[in-house]
Amino acid sequence: MTDKKDDDHFAVPAPKKPSPQQAPPLKYDKPGWGAVAQYNYAFEVLKGGLSVERIEGPRKDCITIGRLPLCDLQMEHPSISRYHAIIQFNEDSDAFLYDLESAHGTRLNKRPVPARTHMRIRQGDQIRFGESTRLYIFETEKPVDEEQVAQEEAEVALRHRSRASDAEHAAEADNDDGISWGFGEDAEEEPEDEDEREPAQGDAALIDIDAEKAASADEKKRKQQLEIMFNDDDGEESLYDKTAPRKKQKKSDKAETYDELVIRQAATERELASLEKRIQDKEKQDAAEKKAADDEQDLDAYMKEISNKDDDVPLYKLKSNLAKLKKEHGRLVRLVALTKPTNIFQ
């Protein structure tokens, strides 16, 4: 009786459906300063120097990049990790690139990105993930804050020059220590005299070296500040590529007058208007190419037509040049305001 009751309550368990493979956890802690992007942004994808795709970024505080299907920006190249990198935004909608200790690394403007470090990225910056041949050009609709860019670039330049100065002083100190060989035999001939002179020479040498280093550091700091304010022609590339030799520039022997600065400002404004028109024409040209892509004959005819034109500068390069020109225009505006003569009779 008991066995029959147990049999009535027995039921064969339903077969379990195979659970999908769980994705690995994302090892990334969002920073406290993170915030949702307030401006539209995108990535223009280049392959072999040609634009092959444009990816509009989602409005999130951060986006994931990797081979996993759940990544916001999914990639297929085998050298790219499942979770490869992060694009993090802050309250000012500034973007930062963060490498998640990927196997083959990430490059920003041809330079390796240190793992687990937020690296600022700007309009026109080039990003390469792993060993993929595709370049991702970052584009954003956020207006360029010329003063902030100039300040950040000045800080980067000062840090770089400070490290170079420290290395130079270290090399000089090594050279000073290195020439001490060969004096041992002289020391043995007159040990008593050397014992009497050594403390005085050591103290005097330390004072002289410290004074020389302090004077040299002050002089270099003054030169750096003057160069940053009045000789900002190195451009953006020299700040990104610190290994490249510094370009020799022919500096003017005399400072520019107010009238000369006004002329340069007006010329820069004309260049800005011309470059903005070129960008508009280029955007229309790219849109026409995409529209004609469905018709092979129309596309061939259109490509033959535009191949005869000398102007074949990529759109991202034009926008990068526009940002540099706006920066130069802002610098000229500030210099014109500083050098404007005051009328004491007003």
mmCIF file of C-alpha atoms in Angstrom:
data_model
loop_
_atom_site.group_PDB
_atom_site.id
_atom_site.type_symbol
_atom_site.label_atom_id
_atom_site.label_comp_id
_atom_site.label_asym_id
_atom_site.label_seq_id
_atom_site.Cartn_x
_atom_site.Cartn_y
_atom_site.Cartn_z
ATOM 1 C CA MET A 1 0.000 0.000 0.000
ATOM 2 C CA THR A 2 2.772 2.357 0.906
ATOM 3 C CA ASP A 3 4.791 1.468 -2.184
ATOM 4 C CA LYS A 4 1.812 2.135 -4.460
ATOM 5 C CA LYS A 5 1.307 5.579 -2.926
ATOM 6 C CA ASP A 6 4.933 6.425 -3.497
ATOM 7 C CA ASP A 7 4.662 5.275 -7.118
ATOM 8 C CA ASP A 8 1.672 7.544 -7.689
ATOM 9 C CA HIS A 9 3.670 10.603 -6.586
ATOM 10 C CA PHE A 10 6.765 9.716 -8.621
ATOM 11 C CA ALA A 11 7.319 11.734 -11.804
ATOM 12 C CA VAL A 12 10.120 11.594 -14.324
ATOM 13 C CA PRO A 13 12.009 14.934 -14.274
ATOM 14 C CA ALA A 14 11.722 16.952 -17.459
ATOM 15 C CA PRO A 15 14.900 17.133 -19.499
ATOM 16 C CA LYS A 16 16.855 20.312 -18.834
ATOM 17 C CA LYS A 17 17.588 22.560 -21.731
ATOM 18 C CA PRO A 18 21.275 23.218 -22.195
ATOM 19 C CA SER A 19 22.045 26.614 -20.702
ATOM 20 C CA PRO A 20 23.879 28.998 -22.940
ATOM 21 C CA GLN A 21 27.541 29.461 -22.168
ATOM 22 C CA GLN A 22 27.926 32.221 -19.646
ATOM 23 C CA ALA A 23 30.066 35.156 -20.667
ATOM 24 C CA PRO A 24 33.154 35.799 -18.558
ATOM 25 C CA PRO A 25 32.829 38.614 -16.030
ATOM 26 C CA LEU A 26 34.002 42.049 -17.088
ATOM 27 C CA LYS A 27 36.932 42.990 -14.857
ATOM 28 C CA TYR A 28 36.373 46.723 -14.877
ATOM 29 C CA ASP A 29 35.325 49.017 -12.053
ATOM 30 C CA LYS A 30 33.643 52.162 -13.295
ATOM 31 C CA PRO A 31 35.308 55.282 -11.911
ATOM 32 C CA GLY A 32 33.378 57.683 -9.721
ATOM 33 C CA TRP A 33 33.846 60.473 -12.256
ATOM 34 C CA GLY A 34 32.139 58.520 -15.053
ATOM 35 C CA ALA A 35 28.993 59.892 -16.693
ATOM 36 C CA VAL A 36 26.818 59.327 -19.762
ATOM 37 C CA ALA A 37 28.102 60.950 -22.951
ATOM 38 C CA GLN A 38 26.167 64.145 -23.705
ATOM 39 C CA TYR A 39 27.310 64.510 -27.325
ATOM 40 C CA ASN A 40 27.043 62.195 -30.306
ATOM 41 C CA TYR A 41 30.236 60.383 -31.200
ATOM 42 C CA ALA A 42 31.306 57.858 -33.810
ATOM 43 C CA PHE A 43 34.215 55.859 -35.193
ATOM 44 C CA GLU A 44 35.228 56.127 -38.829
ATOM 45 C CA VAL A 45 36.817 52.797 -39.785
ATOM 46 C CA LEU A 46 39.715 52.879 -42.247
ATOM 47 C CA LYS A 47 41.247 49.878 -43.971
ATOM 48 C CA GLY A 48 44.105 50.333 -46.395
ATOM 49 C CA GLY A 49 43.594 54.086 -46.243
ATOM 50 C CA LEU A 50 39.957 53.824 -47.361
ATOM 51 C CA SER A 51 36.854 54.457 -45.278
ATOM 52 C CA VAL A 52 34.944 51.165 -45.042
ATOM 53 C CA GLU A 53 32.482 51.836 -42.221
ATOM 54 C CA ARG A 54 31.175 54.418 -39.806
ATOM 55 C CA ILE A 55 30.000 53.256 -36.378
ATOM 56 C CA GLU A 56 27.718 55.471 -34.307
ATOM 57 C CA GLY A 57 28.436 55.100 -30.591
ATOM 58 C CA PRO A 58 25.657 54.452 -28.044
ATOM 59 C CA ARG A 59 24.783 57.046 -25.408
ATOM 60 C CA LYS A 60 26.282 55.330 -22.364
ATOM 61 C CA ASP A 61 28.791 56.155 -19.679
ATOM 62 C CA CYS A 62 31.163 53.527 -21.067
ATOM 63 C CA ILE A 63 31.215 51.101 -23.989
ATOM 64 C CA THR A 64 32.910 47.717 -24.192
ATOM 65 C CA ILE A 65 35.064 46.656 -27.141
ATOM 66 C CA GLY A 66 35.954 43.049 -27.934
ATOM 67 C CA ARG A 67 35.033 39.816 -29.733
ATOM 68 C CA LEU A 68 32.140 38.832 -27.470
ATOM 69 C CA PRO A 69 28.665 39.353 -28.975
ATOM 70 C CA LEU A 70 27.565 41.304 -25.913
ATOM 71 C CA CYS A 71 30.235 43.975 -26.448
ATOM 72 C CA ASP A 72 28.956 47.371 -27.564
ATOM 73 C CA LEU A 73 31.575 47.447 -30.309
ATOM 74 C CA GLN A 74 32.039 43.860 -31.488
ATOM 75 C CA MET A 75 35.109 42.940 -33.542
ATOM 76 C CA GLU A 76 36.109 39.767 -35.333
ATOM 77 C CA HIS A 77 39.885 39.864 -35.694
ATOM 78 C CA PRO A 78 41.429 36.878 -33.851
ATOM 79 C CA SER A 79 44.109 39.022 -32.193
ATOM 80 C CA ILE A 80 41.438 41.016 -30.355
ATOM 81 C CA SER A 81 40.548 39.773 -26.870
ATOM 82 C CA ARG A 82 37.028 38.863 -25.771
ATOM 83 C CA TYR A 83 37.044 41.954 -23.579
ATOM 84 C CA HIS A 84 39.686 44.135 -25.168
ATOM 85 C CA ALA A 85 39.126 47.773 -24.189
ATOM 86 C CA ILE A 86 36.726 50.335 -22.747
ATOM 87 C CA ILE A 87 35.743 53.824 -23.872
ATOM 88 C CA GLN A 88 34.888 55.753 -20.698
ATOM 89 C CA PHE A 89 33.198 59.174 -20.566
ATOM 90 C CA ASN A 90 33.183 61.770 -17.789
ATOM 91 C CA GLU A 91 30.793 64.562 -16.798
ATOM 92 C CA ASP A 92 32.269 66.884 -19.447
ATOM 93 C CA SER A 93 31.748 64.212 -22.144
ATOM 94 C CA ASP A 94 35.499 63.754 -22.493
ATOM 95 C CA ALA A 95 36.404 60.277 -23.764
ATOM 96 C CA PHE A 96 39.092 58.008 -22.319
ATOM 97 C CA LEU A 97 40.534 54.791 -23.751
ATOM 98 C CA TYR A 98 41.141 51.964 -21.255
ATOM 99 C CA ASP A 99 42.939 48.747 -22.244
ATOM 100 C CA LEU A 100 41.723 45.673 -20.305
ATOM 101 C CA GLU A 101 45.146 43.953 -20.276
ATOM 102 C CA SER A 102 44.439 42.610 -23.753
ATOM 103 C CA ALA A 103 46.726 39.954 -25.205
ATOM 104 C CA HIS A 104 47.937 42.019 -28.168
ATOM 105 C CA GLY A 105 47.429 45.500 -26.760
ATOM 106 C CA THR A 106 45.919 48.720 -28.060
ATOM 107 C CA ARG A 107 47.603 51.617 -29.854
ATOM 108 C CA LEU A 108 46.625 55.274 -29.733
ATOM 109 C CA ASN A 109 48.167 57.363 -32.509
ATOM 110 C CA LYS A 110 50.696 54.546 -33.130
ATOM 111 C CA ARG A 111 51.800 54.461 -29.488
ATOM 112 C CA PRO A 112 51.056 51.541 -27.110
ATOM 113 C CA VAL A 113 48.386 52.220 -24.507
ATOM 114 C CA PRO A 114 49.421 51.133 -20.991
ATOM 115 C CA ALA A 115 47.047 48.559 -19.528
ATOM 116 C CA ARG A 116 44.550 49.580 -16.856
ATOM 117 C CA THR A 117 45.116 53.298 -17.494
ATOM 118 C CA HIS A 118 42.609 55.878 -18.727
ATOM 119 C CA MET A 119 44.091 57.663 -21.746
ATOM 120 C CA ARG A 120 42.338 60.798 -23.035
ATOM 121 C CA ILE A 121 41.241 60.621 -26.688
ATOM 122 C CA ARG A 122 40.247 63.598 -28.835
ATOM 123 C CA GLN A 123 38.707 64.391 -32.186
ATOM 124 C CA GLY A 124 40.693 62.729 -34.981
ATOM 125 C CA ASP A 125 42.698 60.352 -32.770
ATOM 126 C CA GLN A 126 43.587 57.008 -34.371
ATOM 127 C CA ILE A 127 43.035 53.759 -32.442
ATOM 128 C CA ARG A 128 44.236 50.282 -33.447
ATOM 129 C CA PHE A 129 43.057 47.207 -31.528
ATOM 130 C CA GLY A 130 45.350 44.170 -31.437
ATOM 131 C CA GLU A 131 47.014 43.292 -34.740
ATOM 132 C CA SER A 132 44.020 44.320 -36.829
ATOM 133 C CA THR A 133 44.794 46.420 -39.895
ATOM 134 C CA ARG A 134 41.726 48.576 -39.302
ATOM 135 C CA LEU A 135 42.078 52.056 -37.869
ATOM 136 C CA TYR A 136 39.273 53.576 -35.803
ATOM 137 C CA ILE A 137 39.146 57.373 -36.045
ATOM 138 C CA PHE A 138 37.356 58.924 -33.066
ATOM 139 C CA GLU A 139 34.864 61.673 -33.917
ATOM 140 C CA THR A 140 32.753 63.685 -31.508
ATOM 141 C CA GLU A 141 30.306 66.562 -31.767
ATOM 142 C CA LYS A 142 31.571 68.110 -28.546
ATOM 143 C CA PRO A 143 32.800 71.676 -29.203
ATOM 144 C CA VAL A 144 36.546 72.111 -28.920
ATOM 145 C CA ASP A 145 37.600 74.035 -25.803
ATOM 146 C CA GLU A 146 40.718 75.692 -27.170
ATOM 147 C CA GLU A 147 41.951 76.979 -23.811
ATOM 148 C CA GLN A 148 41.581 73.562 -22.180
ATOM 149 C CA VAL A 149 43.389 71.842 -25.058
ATOM 150 C CA ALA A 150 46.214 74.387 -24.913
ATOM 151 C CA GLN A 151 46.508 73.961 -21.147
ATOM 152 C CA GLU A 152 46.572 70.156 -21.341
ATOM 153 C CA GLU A 153 49.144 70.174 -24.125
ATOM 154 C CA ALA A 154 51.267 72.624 -22.148
ATOM 155 C CA GLU A 155 51.159 70.326 -19.114
ATOM 156 C CA VAL A 156 52.145 67.337 -21.245
ATOM 157 C CA ALA A 157 55.008 69.305 -22.783
ATOM 158 C CA LEU A 158 56.237 70.432 -19.368
ATOM 159 C CA ARG A 159 56.162 66.890 -17.987
ATOM 160 C CA HIS A 160 58.049 65.571 -20.997
ATOM 161 C CA ARG A 161 60.676 68.292 -20.855
ATOM 162 C CA SER A 162 61.022 67.859 -17.109
ATOM 163 C CA ARG A 163 61.740 64.141 -17.579
ATOM 164 C CA ALA A 164 64.267 64.966 -20.294
ATOM 165 C CA SER A 165 65.922 67.507 -18.003
ATOM 166 C CA ASP A 166 66.118 64.985 -15.146
ATOM 167 C CA ALA A 167 67.677 62.418 -17.476
ATOM 168 C CA GLU A 168 70.205 65.001 -18.661
ATOM 169 C CA HIS A 169 71.177 65.898 -15.095
ATOM 170 C CA ALA A 170 71.491 62.203 -14.219
ATOM 171 C CA ALA A 171 73.790 61.649 -17.193
ATOM 172 C CA GLU A 172 75.913 64.629 -16.159
ATOM 173 C CA ALA A 173 76.144 63.284 -12.616
ATOM 174 C CA ASP A 174 77.231 59.878 -13.931
ATOM 175 C CA ASN A 175 79.923 61.530 -16.028
ATOM 176 C CA ASP A 176 81.178 63.468 -13.016
ATOM 177 C CA ASP A 177 81.417 60.251 -11.004
ATOM 178 C CA GLY A 178 82.974 58.363 -13.882
ATOM 179 C CA ILE A 179 86.111 60.495 -14.185
ATOM 180 C CA SER A 180 87.211 59.708 -10.618
ATOM 181 C CA TRP A 181 89.262 56.711 -11.803
ATOM 182 C CA GLY A 182 93.009 57.206 -11.999
ATOM 183 C CA PHE A 183 93.241 59.455 -8.952
ATOM 184 C CA GLY A 184 93.922 56.578 -6.586
ATOM 185 C CA GLU A 185 97.660 56.563 -7.271
ATOM 186 C CA ASP A 186 97.912 60.310 -6.646
ATOM 187 C CA ALA A 187 96.034 59.822 -3.419
ATOM 188 C CA GLU A 188 98.577 57.293 -2.187
ATOM 189 C CA GLU A 189 101.463 59.708 -2.712
ATOM 190 C CA GLU A 190 100.033 62.425 -0.471
ATOM 191 C CA PRO A 191 97.486 60.757 1.803
ATOM 192 C CA GLU A 192 97.707 63.359 4.578
ATOM 193 C CA ASP A 193 97.157 66.350 2.291
ATOM 194 C CA GLU A 194 94.215 64.664 0.639
ATOM 195 C CA ASP A 195 92.647 63.844 3.973
ATOM 196 C CA GLU A 196 92.856 67.491 4.892
ATOM 197 C CA ARG A 197 91.440 68.705 1.581
ATOM 198 C CA GLU A 198 88.751 66.057 0.964
ATOM 199 C CA PRO A 199 86.048 67.337 3.344
ATOM 200 C CA ALA A 200 86.347 70.894 2.074
ATOM 201 C CA GLN A 201 86.324 69.785 -1.549
ATOM 202 C CA GLY A 202 83.320 67.516 -1.004
ATOM 203 C CA ASP A 203 81.216 70.235 0.644
ATOM 204 C CA ALA A 204 82.200 72.818 -1.922
ATOM 205 C CA ALA A 205 81.457 70.424 -4.757
ATOM 206 C CA LEU A 206 78.006 69.621 -3.394
ATOM 207 C CA ILE A 207 77.176 73.310 -2.987
ATOM 208 C CA ASP A 208 78.376 74.095 -6.497
ATOM 209 C CA ILE A 209 76.441 71.218 -8.066
ATOM 210 C CA ASP A 210 73.219 72.091 -6.206
ATOM 211 C CA ALA A 211 73.503 75.754 -7.136
ATOM 212 C CA GLU A 212 74.209 74.906 -10.763
ATOM 213 C CA LYS A 213 71.257 72.519 -10.960
ATOM 214 C CA ALA A 214 68.906 75.044 -9.351
ATOM 215 C CA ALA A 215 69.986 77.821 -11.695
ATOM 216 C CA SER A 216 69.706 75.546 -14.728
ATOM 217 C CA ALA A 217 66.240 74.337 -13.701
ATOM 218 C CA ASP A 218 64.988 77.900 -13.182
ATOM 219 C CA GLU A 219 66.328 78.987 -16.554
ATOM 220 C CA LYS A 220 64.774 76.025 -18.378
ATOM 221 C CA LYS A 221 61.435 76.563 -16.640
ATOM 222 C CA ARG A 222 61.331 80.189 -17.779
ATOM 223 C CA LYS A 223 62.199 79.178 -21.346
ATOM 224 C CA GLN A 224 59.518 76.478 -21.365
ATOM 225 C CA GLN A 225 56.828 78.895 -20.205
ATOM 226 C CA LEU A 226 57.800 81.420 -22.869
ATOM 227 C CA GLU A 227 57.844 78.748 -25.588
ATOM 228 C CA ILE A 228 54.417 77.452 -24.612
ATOM 229 C CA MET A 229 52.882 80.929 -24.663
ATOM 230 C CA PHE A 230 54.518 82.429 -27.739
ATOM 231 C CA ASN A 231 55.906 79.542 -29.787
ATOM 232 C CA ASP A 232 53.047 77.054 -29.980
ATOM 233 C CA ASP A 233 53.809 75.894 -33.529
ATOM 234 C CA ASP A 234 54.978 72.384 -32.753
ATOM 235 C CA GLY A 235 51.484 71.107 -33.446
ATOM 236 C CA GLU A 236 49.630 68.183 -32.022
ATOM 237 C CA GLU A 237 51.800 65.453 -33.499
ATOM 238 C CA SER A 238 54.932 66.486 -31.576
ATOM 239 C CA LEU A 239 53.033 66.021 -28.311
ATOM 240 C CA TYR A 240 51.839 62.540 -29.256
ATOM 241 C CA ASP A 241 55.121 61.350 -30.783
ATOM 242 C CA LYS A 242 57.791 62.113 -28.190
ATOM 243 C CA THR A 243 60.328 59.790 -29.810
ATOM 244 C CA ALA A 244 60.436 61.781 -33.038
ATOM 245 C CA PRO A 245 63.286 64.296 -33.364
ATOM 246 C CA ARG A 246 62.249 67.845 -32.715
ATOM 247 C CA LYS A 247 61.723 69.861 -35.859
ATOM 248 C CA LYS A 248 64.082 72.772 -36.294
ATOM 249 C CA GLN A 249 62.107 75.956 -36.530
ATOM 250 C CA LYS A 250 63.271 79.301 -37.778
ATOM 251 C CA LYS A 251 62.269 81.668 -35.032
ATOM 252 C CA SER A 252 61.615 85.308 -35.699
ATOM 253 C CA ASP A 253 64.161 87.698 -34.234
ATOM 254 C CA LYS A 254 61.490 90.265 -33.384
ATOM 255 C CA ALA A 255 58.090 89.954 -31.761
ATOM 256 C CA GLU A 256 55.037 90.468 -33.925
ATOM 257 C CA THR A 257 53.272 93.782 -33.586
ATOM 258 C CA TYR A 258 49.575 94.269 -32.937
ATOM 259 C CA ASP A 259 48.896 95.087 -36.605
ATOM 260 C CA GLU A 260 50.757 91.980 -37.790
ATOM 261 C CA LEU A 261 48.807 89.791 -35.377
ATOM 262 C CA VAL A 262 45.520 91.284 -36.613
ATOM 263 C CA ILE A 263 46.510 90.442 -40.206
ATOM 264 C CA ARG A 264 47.381 86.874 -39.217
ATOM 265 C CA GLN A 265 44.089 86.515 -37.344
ATOM 266 C CA ALA A 266 42.128 87.647 -40.407
ATOM 267 C CA ALA A 267 44.061 85.235 -42.640
ATOM 268 C CA THR A 268 43.372 82.386 -40.221
ATOM 269 C CA GLU A 269 39.653 83.194 -40.245
ATOM 270 C CA ARG A 270 39.640 82.979 -44.055
ATOM 271 C CA GLU A 271 41.424 79.624 -43.873
ATOM 272 C CA LEU A 272 38.855 78.395 -41.349
ATOM 273 C CA ALA A 273 35.969 79.323 -43.639
ATOM 274 C CA SER A 274 37.649 77.637 -46.606
ATOM 275 C CA LEU A 275 38.415 74.465 -44.637
ATOM 276 C CA GLU A 276 34.865 74.234 -43.268
ATOM 277 C CA LYS A 277 33.546 74.427 -46.841
ATOM 278 C CA ARG A 278 35.952 71.652 -47.908
ATOM 279 C CA ILE A 279 34.646 69.479 -45.080
ATOM 280 C CA GLN A 280 31.044 70.072 -46.164
ATOM 281 C CA ASP A 281 31.922 69.191 -49.764
ATOM 282 C CA LYS A 282 33.769 66.073 -48.607
ATOM 283 C CA GLU A 283 30.790 64.933 -46.533
ATOM 284 C CA LYS A 284 28.518 65.357 -49.557
ATOM 285 C CA GLN A 285 31.005 63.428 -51.693
ATOM 286 C CA ASP A 286 31.166 60.535 -49.217
ATOM 287 C CA ALA A 287 27.364 60.445 -49.018
ATOM 288 C CA ALA A 288 27.141 60.301 -52.816
ATOM 289 C CA GLU A 289 29.637 57.423 -52.909
ATOM 290 C CA LYS A 290 27.583 55.406 -50.439
ATOM 291 C CA LYS A 291 24.389 56.132 -52.360
ATOM 292 C CA ALA A 292 25.961 55.017 -55.637
ATOM 293 C CA ALA A 293 27.335 51.825 -54.095
ATOM 294 C CA ASP A 294 24.129 49.931 -54.992
ATOM 295 C CA ASP A 295 24.638 50.576 -58.701
ATOM 296 C CA GLU A 296 28.015 49.271 -59.866
ATOM 297 C CA GLN A 297 27.991 51.196 -63.144
ATOM 298 C CA ASP A 298 27.078 54.486 -61.504
ATOM 299 C CA LEU A 299 29.734 53.898 -58.867
ATOM 300 C CA ASP A 300 32.424 53.215 -61.474
ATOM 301 C CA ALA A 301 31.526 56.351 -63.379
ATOM 302 C CA TYR A 302 31.485 58.396 -60.212
ATOM 303 C CA MET A 303 34.835 57.029 -59.048
ATOM 304 C CA LYS A 304 36.392 57.881 -62.421
ATOM 305 C CA GLU A 305 35.062 61.401 -62.077
ATOM 306 C CA ILE A 306 36.442 62.008 -58.596
ATOM 307 C CA SER A 307 39.747 60.229 -59.336
ATOM 308 C CA ASN A 308 40.712 63.147 -61.561
ATOM 309 C CA LYS A 309 40.515 65.528 -58.621
ATOM 310 C CA ASP A 310 43.719 66.359 -56.765
ATOM 311 C CA ASP A 311 41.916 66.842 -53.452
ATOM 312 C CA ASP A 312 41.766 63.334 -51.974
ATOM 313 C CA VAL A 313 42.325 64.180 -48.308
ATOM 314 C CA PRO A 314 40.344 61.890 -45.942
ATOM 315 C CA LEU A 315 37.517 63.479 -43.991
ATOM 316 C CA TYR A 316 39.069 62.688 -40.607
ATOM 317 C CA LYS A 317 42.276 64.460 -41.666
ATOM 318 C CA LEU A 318 40.350 67.560 -42.710
ATOM 319 C CA LYS A 319 38.556 67.618 -39.352
ATOM 320 C CA SER A 320 41.856 67.177 -37.537
ATOM 321 C CA ASN A 321 43.328 70.112 -39.468
ATOM 322 C CA LEU A 322 40.236 72.147 -38.631
ATOM 323 C CA ALA A 323 40.730 71.507 -34.907
ATOM 324 C CA LYS A 324 44.379 72.602 -35.145
ATOM 325 C CA LEU A 325 43.445 75.727 -37.093
ATOM 326 C CA LYS A 326 40.787 76.638 -34.517
ATOM 327 C CA LYS A 327 43.393 76.250 -31.806
ATOM 328 C CA GLU A 328 45.783 78.568 -33.660
ATOM 329 C CA HIS A 329 42.965 81.073 -34.207
ATOM 330 C CA GLY A 330 42.169 81.081 -30.498
ATOM 331 C CA ARG A 331 45.831 81.721 -29.681
ATOM 332 C CA LEU A 332 45.931 84.660 -32.099
ATOM 333 C CA VAL A 333 42.745 86.112 -30.624
ATOM 334 C CA ARG A 334 44.321 86.049 -27.156
ATOM 335 C CA LEU A 335 47.564 87.624 -28.405
ATOM 336 C CA VAL A 336 45.668 90.357 -30.254
ATOM 337 C CA ALA A 337 43.765 91.174 -27.071
ATOM 338 C CA LEU A 338 46.999 91.271 -25.058
ATOM 339 C CA THR A 339 48.906 93.476 -27.512
ATOM 340 C CA LYS A 340 46.063 95.854 -28.346
ATOM 341 C CA PRO A 341 47.249 99.409 -27.601
ATOM 342 C CA THR A 342 45.187 101.393 -25.139
ATOM 343 C CA ASN A 343 44.046 104.905 -25.937
ATOM 344 C CA ILE A 344 44.835 107.040 -22.899
ATOM 345 C CA PHE A 345 42.644 109.870 -24.202
ATOM 346 C CA GLN A 346 39.462 107.829 -24.092
#
